[in-house]
Amino acid sequence: MYVSLLGLGHCVATPLLALFSLKAKYRHSLKARFFARGYALDFKPHLWLHACSLGEVKSLECLLNAFEDTPLLLTTTTQTGYNHAKKLAKDNPKMQVRYLLFETLLFLWRKDLDHLKALVVTEAELWLNLFATAKAVGAKTFLINARISHRSYPKYLRLKPFYTTLFKNIDFIYAQSVLDKERLESLGAKTPCVFPHTKLFNPPLCTKNYPKLKNLTIVGASTHPSEEALILEAFLRLQEPAQLILVPRHPERFKEVKNYLEKHPKLKGDFSCFSSGLKWGSKVLLIDALGELINFYAIADIVILGGAFAPIGGHNPLEPAYFGVKLISGVHIFNQESLFAWVQNFSLVQSQELAPTLAKHAMLKPSHINTQNQSLQTLVEAIRANARL
């Protein structure tokens, strides 16, 4: 019934999917996922890992390293996730990367899965037919980094019968927190346990080494609309020499933020864009390029983490905390509560509290990550033992 209904929806949505596939952002992913373009596998995998997008693919790097000698399939759903996965597979002949076929098309891989020993899925990628397909060929199924946010939990409860059926197809569940564990159990999950997000075991790596600045260095990271203005106003009220580095979350907003900075009366043009060459003397530096955030975390004194001053859900606090910065975020971290639980010394503030908190930054303690003596090897050994890899 489930696949039949999805099949009907797939057929009805085909013209719309074809239209959206003309857009650069979806050109490759939609054709691969919903029209099975380039789906064929190069070899039969023993291990199948699935992650949604760029961040989730990065979180699996430690597992990919642990299973580098195992014939492996890594699937993803977004263009950015796929691009990063292809980079990871570049020097590993035993690793192949594909977009995840939509539920109605997964049967196309069935003939190549007879050697599959384990399926490992991360976070909230709860696709019933994905897990059912793995179970049908005798593979063990794992859900890691599992979470259900406070905001989405009521929606899950309304579909509890569906999720109870889905969880029957998952053998092992590793929840990010005790609260996630309890929510998963209430939906029918079988004996989940609490284990840290694998991001804790993936130390961020700098691709460039920038010099530490003499003045106070503040990074406004992964910002969304209105947050650049909020952070800039708080920054301009500081009574000491300082530099602000702004890193918008989405590249399509680079031009918008640049226009805002150009017109800001208090800046009077005292800003520069990364794409035009680094100008360390500028009061504000706009990072209008991808892949640079980690490099600027490494030289930051303070990080103001975006995505949480409006009800967006927040962003990953582990990366800045790794560098021991003083960490400030908005209060709307409902998508990242489990990650914040592993971070010591951070400040959650309302929008109106940002400026006074920043002014008293000397009183803030450096953040750091506490793994609570958990080890990645525990998870690796559980997968190996239960799947007989």
Tab-separated table of C-alpha atoms in Angstrom:
chain	number	residue	atom	x	y	z
A	1	MET	CA	0.000	0.000	0.000
A	2	TYR	CA	2.802	2.416	0.986
A	3	VAL	CA	4.794	1.921	-2.212
A	4	SER	CA	1.608	1.950	-4.316
A	5	LEU	CA	0.547	5.312	-2.930
A	6	LEU	CA	4.036	6.721	-3.428
A	7	GLY	CA	4.049	5.324	-6.940
A	8	LEU	CA	0.820	7.143	-7.735
A	9	GLY	CA	2.247	10.350	-6.282
A	10	HIS	CA	5.458	9.835	-8.229
A	11	CYS	CA	3.529	9.563	-11.501
A	12	VAL	CA	1.353	12.592	-10.783
A	13	ALA	CA	4.378	14.698	-9.775
A	14	THR	CA	6.501	13.684	-12.779
A	15	PRO	CA	5.827	16.838	-14.855
A	16	LEU	CA	6.643	19.062	-11.883
A	17	LEU	CA	9.790	17.069	-11.099
A	18	ALA	CA	10.875	17.364	-14.717
A	19	LEU	CA	10.363	21.124	-14.552
A	20	PHE	CA	12.350	21.493	-11.331
A	21	SER	CA	15.148	19.350	-12.765
A	22	LEU	CA	15.864	22.200	-15.183
A	23	LYS	CA	17.106	24.304	-12.265
A	24	ALA	CA	20.847	24.074	-11.627
A	25	LYS	CA	20.316	23.261	-7.945
A	26	TYR	CA	18.280	20.131	-8.743
A	27	ARG	CA	19.481	19.249	-12.234
A	28	HIS	CA	21.408	16.143	-11.259
A	29	SER	CA	19.729	15.046	-8.025
A	30	LEU	CA	16.134	14.954	-9.291
A	31	LYS	CA	17.034	13.125	-12.488
A	32	ALA	CA	18.998	10.551	-10.519
A	33	ARG	CA	16.509	10.068	-7.687
A	34	PHE	CA	13.177	10.189	-9.500
A	35	PHE	CA	14.136	9.168	-13.046
A	36	ALA	CA	16.905	6.644	-12.176
A	37	ARG	CA	19.558	8.392	-14.219
A	38	GLY	CA	22.965	6.768	-13.647
A	39	TYR	CA	21.600	4.396	-10.987
A	40	ALA	CA	23.570	1.277	-11.969
A	41	LEU	CA	26.130	0.094	-9.401
A	42	ASP	CA	29.746	-0.684	-10.281
A	43	PHE	CA	29.995	-3.601	-7.851
A	44	LYS	CA	27.976	-5.357	-5.172
A	45	PRO	CA	28.369	-3.592	-1.804
A	46	HIS	CA	28.752	-5.315	1.564
A	47	LEU	CA	28.012	-2.085	3.448
A	48	TRP	CA	25.544	0.668	2.508
A	49	LEU	CA	25.745	4.066	4.193
A	50	HIS	CA	23.143	6.752	3.571
A	51	ALA	CA	23.176	10.442	4.482
A	52	CYS	CA	20.985	13.275	3.278
A	53	SER	CA	23.148	16.302	2.563
A	54	LEU	CA	26.622	17.783	2.968
A	55	GLY	CA	26.690	17.954	6.766
A	56	GLU	CA	25.441	14.405	7.178
A	57	VAL	CA	27.935	13.069	4.626
A	58	LYS	CA	30.731	14.804	6.544
A	59	SER	CA	29.503	13.202	9.754
A	60	LEU	CA	30.044	9.772	8.201
A	61	GLU	CA	33.691	10.360	7.286
A	62	CYS	CA	34.942	8.645	10.429
A	63	LEU	CA	32.906	5.532	9.590
A	64	LEU	CA	34.056	5.603	5.981
A	65	ASN	CA	37.642	5.596	7.222
A	66	ALA	CA	36.907	2.689	9.565
A	67	PHE	CA	35.452	0.616	6.712
A	68	GLU	CA	37.762	1.722	3.901
A	69	ASP	CA	38.578	-1.909	2.976
A	70	THR	CA	34.908	-2.926	2.739
A	71	PRO	CA	33.033	-2.808	-0.606
A	72	LEU	CA	30.755	0.100	0.118
A	73	LEU	CA	27.864	2.107	-1.323
A	74	LEU	CA	27.382	5.677	-0.096
A	75	THR	CA	24.097	7.337	-1.065
A	76	THR	CA	22.922	10.888	-0.592
A	77	THR	CA	20.017	13.066	-1.739
A	78	THR	CA	21.456	16.529	-2.406
A	79	GLN	CA	23.925	17.939	-4.907
A	80	THR	CA	26.270	19.272	-2.219
A	81	GLY	CA	26.212	15.967	-0.373
A	82	TYR	CA	26.894	14.058	-3.568
A	83	ASN	CA	29.789	16.323	-4.578
A	84	HIS	CA	31.487	15.880	-1.207
A	85	ALA	CA	30.891	12.133	-1.251
A	86	LYS	CA	32.544	11.887	-4.676
A	87	LYS	CA	35.613	13.654	-3.272
A	88	LEU	CA	35.784	11.138	-0.434
A	89	ALA	CA	35.533	8.241	-2.890
A	90	LYS	CA	38.138	9.599	-5.290
A	91	ASP	CA	41.016	7.517	-3.950
A	92	ASN	CA	39.031	4.530	-2.694
A	93	PRO	CA	38.202	1.943	-5.381
A	94	LYS	CA	36.010	0.041	-2.915
A	95	MET	CA	33.643	2.982	-2.431
A	96	GLN	CA	30.928	3.996	-4.894
A	97	VAL	CA	28.619	6.998	-4.630
A	98	ARG	CA	25.063	7.338	-5.921
A	99	TYR	CA	22.035	9.494	-5.332
A	100	LEU	CA	19.468	7.566	-3.309
A	101	LEU	CA	16.755	6.251	-5.601
A	102	PHE	CA	13.265	7.296	-4.567
A	103	GLU	CA	11.273	4.682	-2.648
A	104	THR	CA	9.366	3.522	-5.724
A	105	LEU	CA	12.592	2.829	-7.650
A	106	LEU	CA	14.683	1.037	-5.050
A	107	PHE	CA	13.791	-2.318	-6.624
A	108	LEU	CA	16.273	-1.438	-9.392
A	109	TRP	CA	19.138	-2.091	-6.950
A	110	ARG	CA	17.712	-5.308	-5.529
A	111	LYS	CA	19.688	-7.620	-7.840
A	112	ASP	CA	22.984	-6.025	-6.714
A	113	LEU	CA	22.345	-6.265	-2.975
A	114	ASP	CA	22.702	-10.003	-2.413
A	115	HIS	CA	26.085	-9.470	-0.696
A	116	LEU	CA	24.829	-6.637	1.532
A	117	LYS	CA	25.587	-7.173	5.230
A	118	ALA	CA	24.544	-3.848	6.754
A	119	LEU	CA	22.675	-0.639	6.028
A	120	VAL	CA	23.636	2.392	8.133
A	121	VAL	CA	21.394	5.466	7.910
A	122	THR	CA	22.035	8.741	9.676
A	123	GLU	CA	19.753	11.166	11.536
A	124	ALA	CA	16.128	11.495	10.363
A	125	GLU	CA	16.273	9.745	6.982
A	126	LEU	CA	13.324	7.502	7.831
A	127	TRP	CA	12.431	5.894	4.506
A	128	LEU	CA	10.385	2.736	5.043
A	129	ASN	CA	11.257	1.042	1.758
A	130	LEU	CA	14.965	1.819	2.202
A	131	PHE	CA	15.112	-0.194	5.426
A	132	ALA	CA	12.693	-2.841	4.105
A	133	THR	CA	14.860	-3.386	1.031
A	134	ALA	CA	17.924	-4.022	3.195
A	135	LYS	CA	16.005	-6.373	5.487
A	136	ALA	CA	14.665	-8.285	2.503
A	137	VAL	CA	18.199	-9.287	1.497
A	138	GLY	CA	19.124	-10.291	5.049
A	139	ALA	CA	21.178	-7.218	5.993
A	140	LYS	CA	21.304	-5.752	9.488
A	141	THR	CA	19.939	-2.214	9.704
A	142	PHE	CA	21.281	0.654	11.801
A	143	LEU	CA	19.982	4.152	12.450
A	144	ILE	CA	22.708	6.362	13.916
A	145	ASN	CA	22.705	9.997	15.083
A	146	ALA	CA	18.964	9.513	15.469
A	147	ARG	CA	16.996	12.541	16.585
A	148	ILE	CA	13.489	13.947	16.766
A	149	SER	CA	13.310	17.649	17.506
A	150	HIS	CA	10.821	19.224	19.896
A	151	ARG	CA	9.213	21.025	16.989
A	152	SER	CA	8.745	17.963	14.780
A	153	TYR	CA	7.776	15.484	17.507
A	154	PRO	CA	3.989	16.209	17.360
A	155	LYS	CA	4.045	15.545	13.597
A	156	TYR	CA	5.696	12.175	14.197
A	157	LEU	CA	3.088	11.300	16.827
A	158	ARG	CA	0.262	11.922	14.361
A	159	LEU	CA	1.802	9.259	12.122
A	160	LYS	CA	2.732	6.867	14.917
A	161	PRO	CA	1.300	3.713	13.232
A	162	PHE	CA	3.496	4.361	10.190
A	163	TYR	CA	6.652	4.887	12.252
A	164	THR	CA	5.917	1.855	14.409
A	165	THR	CA	5.894	-0.205	11.205
A	166	LEU	CA	9.069	1.484	9.983
A	167	PHE	CA	10.966	0.859	13.214
A	168	LYS	CA	10.221	-2.871	12.935
A	169	ASN	CA	12.676	-2.814	10.035
A	170	ILE	CA	15.503	-1.215	12.045
A	171	ASP	CA	17.620	-3.524	14.163
A	172	PHE	CA	19.821	-1.032	16.037
A	173	ILE	CA	19.126	2.603	16.893
A	174	TYR	CA	21.669	5.045	18.337
A	175	ALA	CA	19.926	8.178	19.622
A	176	GLN	CA	21.772	11.456	20.073
A	177	SER	CA	20.359	12.107	23.557
A	178	VAL	CA	18.208	10.642	26.294
A	179	LEU	CA	15.303	12.804	25.149
A	180	ASP	CA	15.670	11.579	21.567
A	181	LYS	CA	15.726	8.006	22.887
A	182	GLU	CA	12.478	8.546	24.789
A	183	ARG	CA	10.755	10.109	21.795
A	184	LEU	CA	11.881	7.284	19.524
A	185	GLU	CA	10.631	4.672	21.993
A	186	SER	CA	7.236	6.383	22.165
A	187	LEU	CA	6.978	5.911	18.390
A	188	GLY	CA	7.727	2.189	18.558
A	189	ALA	CA	11.511	2.109	18.198
A	190	LYS	CA	13.054	-1.090	19.555
A	191	THR	CA	15.548	-0.655	22.411
A	192	PRO	CA	17.400	2.458	21.208
A	193	CYS	CA	20.562	3.439	23.074
A	194	VAL	CA	22.209	6.826	23.552
A	195	PHE	CA	25.403	7.461	21.635
A	196	PRO	CA	27.091	10.732	20.561
A	197	HIS	CA	26.634	12.128	17.100
A	198	THR	CA	29.484	10.901	14.893
A	199	LYS	CA	30.360	14.545	14.240
A	200	LEU	CA	32.095	14.412	17.618
A	201	PHE	CA	34.612	12.014	16.120
A	202	ASN	CA	35.268	14.082	12.989
A	203	PRO	CA	37.593	16.924	14.027
A	204	PRO	CA	37.203	19.807	11.557
A	205	LEU	CA	40.201	20.233	9.287
A	206	CYS	CA	41.385	23.579	8.022
A	207	THR	CA	42.113	23.853	4.310
A	208	LYS	CA	44.050	27.108	4.783
A	209	ASN	CA	45.911	28.649	7.704
A	210	TYR	CA	45.117	32.313	8.194
A	211	PRO	CA	47.069	34.479	10.655
A	212	LYS	CA	45.606	35.210	14.059
A	213	LEU	CA	44.552	38.871	14.145
A	214	LYS	CA	45.662	41.358	16.806
A	215	ASN	CA	42.197	42.817	17.280
A	216	LEU	CA	39.225	40.964	18.731
A	217	THR	CA	37.967	38.678	15.952
A	218	ILE	CA	34.271	37.878	15.779
A	219	VAL	CA	32.776	35.419	13.286
A	220	GLY	CA	29.089	35.650	12.453
A	221	ALA	CA	28.643	32.085	11.199
A	222	SER	CA	25.970	30.500	8.987
A	223	THR	CA	23.755	33.562	9.161
A	224	HIS	CA	20.214	33.833	7.796
A	225	PRO	CA	18.126	36.881	6.758
A	226	SER	CA	18.012	39.583	9.472
A	227	GLU	CA	20.851	37.958	11.432
A	228	GLU	CA	23.592	39.867	9.597
A	229	ALA	CA	21.936	43.131	10.635
A	230	LEU	CA	21.514	41.935	14.230
A	231	ILE	CA	25.147	40.826	14.517
A	232	LEU	CA	26.507	43.939	12.783
A	233	GLU	CA	24.615	46.297	15.084
A	234	ALA	CA	25.887	44.463	18.158
A	235	PHE	CA	29.409	44.556	16.740
A	236	LEU	CA	29.290	48.296	16.010
A	237	ARG	CA	28.412	49.019	19.630
A	238	LEU	CA	31.673	47.548	20.884
A	239	GLN	CA	34.053	50.027	22.482
A	240	GLU	CA	37.277	48.281	21.480
A	241	PRO	CA	39.191	47.474	18.280
A	242	ALA	CA	37.530	44.487	16.628
A	243	GLN	CA	36.895	42.868	13.281
A	244	LEU	CA	33.737	41.126	12.139
A	245	ILE	CA	33.820	38.238	9.687
A	246	LEU	CA	30.372	37.460	8.247
A	247	VAL	CA	29.684	34.059	6.695
A	248	PRO	CA	26.121	33.758	5.299
A	249	ARG	CA	24.655	30.278	5.338
A	250	HIS	CA	23.466	30.184	1.715
A	251	PRO	CA	25.585	31.271	-1.270
A	252	GLU	CA	22.573	32.696	-3.080
A	253	ARG	CA	22.466	35.406	-0.393
A	254	PHE	CA	26.039	36.621	-0.867
A	255	LYS	CA	24.982	39.464	-3.145
A	256	GLU	CA	22.112	40.452	-0.850
A	257	VAL	CA	24.427	40.729	2.168
A	258	LYS	CA	27.009	42.636	0.134
A	259	ASN	CA	24.367	45.178	-0.901
A	260	TYR	CA	23.317	45.565	2.724
A	261	LEU	CA	26.884	46.258	3.832
A	262	GLU	CA	27.445	48.735	0.989
A	263	LYS	CA	24.422	50.799	2.040
A	264	HIS	CA	24.969	50.676	5.801
A	265	PRO	CA	25.519	54.307	6.960
A	266	LYS	CA	27.713	53.433	9.945
A	267	LEU	CA	30.123	51.300	7.948
A	268	LYS	CA	30.780	53.955	5.305
A	269	GLY	CA	32.165	51.350	2.947
A	270	ASP	CA	34.611	49.924	5.478
A	271	PHE	CA	34.117	46.310	4.431
A	272	SER	CA	35.578	43.911	1.909
A	273	CYS	CA	34.600	40.686	0.155
A	274	PHE	CA	36.668	37.526	0.348
A	275	SER	CA	36.173	36.969	-3.372
A	276	SER	CA	37.969	40.252	-4.111
A	277	GLY	CA	41.014	39.311	-2.039
A	278	LEU	CA	41.610	39.275	1.699
A	279	LYS	CA	41.826	42.746	3.219
A	280	TRP	CA	42.494	42.266	6.894
A	281	GLY	CA	42.275	45.978	7.612
A	282	SER	CA	38.549	46.124	6.808
A	283	LYS	CA	36.181	46.501	9.726
A	284	VAL	CA	33.885	43.857	8.225
A	285	LEU	CA	34.947	40.968	5.986
A	286	LEU	CA	32.221	39.191	4.007
A	287	ILE	CA	33.059	35.589	3.179
A	288	ASP	CA	31.304	35.141	-0.151
A	289	ALA	CA	32.768	31.706	-0.881
A	290	LEU	CA	32.039	28.141	0.161
A	291	GLY	CA	34.282	25.928	2.276
A	292	GLU	CA	35.971	28.679	4.294
A	293	LEU	CA	34.038	28.701	7.566
A	294	ILE	CA	36.303	26.214	9.376
A	295	ASN	CA	39.369	28.253	8.416
A	296	PHE	CA	37.912	31.341	10.084
A	297	TYR	CA	36.698	29.435	13.148
A	298	ALA	CA	40.375	28.634	13.689
A	299	ILE	CA	41.302	32.327	14.127
A	300	ALA	CA	38.135	33.505	15.872
A	301	ASP	CA	37.928	34.745	19.448
A	302	ILE	CA	34.126	34.781	19.443
A	303	VAL	CA	31.638	32.936	17.208
A	304	ILE	CA	28.048	34.101	16.952
A	305	LEU	CA	26.279	31.088	15.477
A	306	GLY	CA	23.394	31.922	13.158
A	307	GLY	CA	20.172	30.105	12.434
A	308	ALA	CA	18.853	30.461	15.982
A	309	PHE	CA	17.870	34.118	16.441
A	310	ALA	CA	14.751	33.265	14.434
A	311	PRO	CA	12.916	29.910	14.696
A	312	ILE	CA	15.108	28.145	12.138
A	313	GLY	CA	16.586	25.492	14.406
A	314	GLY	CA	20.229	26.491	14.839
A	315	HIS	CA	23.453	25.107	13.403
A	316	ASN	CA	26.234	22.741	14.416
A	317	PRO	CA	28.069	24.052	17.539
A	318	LEU	CA	30.714	21.317	17.544
A	319	GLU	CA	32.922	22.848	14.867
A	320	PRO	CA	33.478	26.216	16.583
A	321	ALA	CA	33.692	24.538	20.007
A	322	TYR	CA	36.539	22.375	18.698
A	323	PHE	CA	38.639	25.564	18.412
A	324	GLY	CA	37.784	26.740	21.928
A	325	VAL	CA	36.042	29.959	20.898
A	326	LYS	CA	33.620	31.872	23.051
A	327	LEU	CA	30.345	30.659	21.601
A	328	ILE	CA	27.099	32.631	21.389
A	329	SER	CA	23.872	31.448	19.756
A	330	GLY	CA	20.221	32.410	19.630
A	331	VAL	CA	17.733	30.399	21.664
A	332	HIS	CA	16.006	28.614	18.761
A	333	ILE	CA	18.289	25.553	18.625
A	334	PHE	CA	15.565	22.903	18.422
A	335	ASN	CA	17.326	21.071	15.564
A	336	GLN	CA	20.678	21.079	17.377
A	337	GLU	CA	19.777	20.454	21.018
A	338	SER	CA	21.486	17.080	21.001
A	339	LEU	CA	24.747	18.538	19.684
A	340	PHE	CA	24.718	21.410	22.159
A	341	ALA	CA	24.412	18.793	24.917
A	342	TRP	CA	27.992	17.717	24.155
A	343	VAL	CA	29.365	21.280	24.312
A	344	GLN	CA	30.507	22.979	27.501
A	345	ASN	CA	30.365	26.767	27.989
A	346	PHE	CA	28.072	28.435	25.459
A	347	SER	CA	25.594	31.302	25.717
A	348	LEU	CA	22.045	31.188	24.364
A	349	VAL	CA	20.595	34.677	24.101
A	350	GLN	CA	17.530	36.458	22.786
A	351	SER	CA	18.067	38.929	19.947
A	352	GLN	CA	17.879	41.932	22.278
A	353	GLU	CA	20.486	40.355	24.557
A	354	LEU	CA	23.143	39.892	21.879
A	355	ALA	CA	24.691	43.368	22.073
A	356	PRO	CA	25.074	43.440	25.898
A	357	THR	CA	26.378	39.843	25.888
A	358	LEU	CA	28.957	40.711	23.258
A	359	ALA	CA	29.967	43.840	25.186
A	360	LYS	CA	30.734	41.649	28.216
A	361	HIS	CA	32.584	38.984	26.224
A	362	ALA	CA	35.500	39.035	28.680
A	363	MET	CA	33.239	37.262	31.168
A	364	LEU	CA	32.465	34.392	28.792
A	365	LYS	CA	34.367	31.105	29.069
A	366	PRO	CA	35.888	29.327	26.072
A	367	SER	CA	33.714	26.498	24.769
A	368	HIS	CA	34.897	22.910	24.458
A	369	ILE	CA	33.557	19.465	23.554
A	370	ASN	CA	32.984	16.783	26.182
A	371	THR	CA	32.675	13.298	24.628
A	372	GLN	CA	31.904	11.790	28.055
A	373	ASN	CA	34.493	9.072	27.380
A	374	GLN	CA	32.518	7.685	24.453
A	375	SER	CA	34.501	6.173	21.578
A	376	LEU	CA	33.781	5.730	17.886
A	377	GLN	CA	35.263	2.250	18.130
A	378	THR	CA	32.218	1.149	20.133
A	379	LEU	CA	29.956	1.879	17.169
A	380	VAL	CA	32.364	0.397	14.614
A	381	GLU	CA	32.669	-2.845	16.576
A	382	ALA	CA	28.870	-3.079	16.954
A	383	ILE	CA	28.403	-2.794	13.189
A	384	ARG	CA	31.170	-5.310	12.461
A	385	ALA	CA	29.961	-7.847	15.004
A	386	ASN	CA	26.252	-7.722	14.247
A	387	ALA	CA	26.654	-7.582	10.466
A	388	ARG	CA	29.628	-9.982	10.434
A	389	LEU	CA	31.689	-7.610	8.340
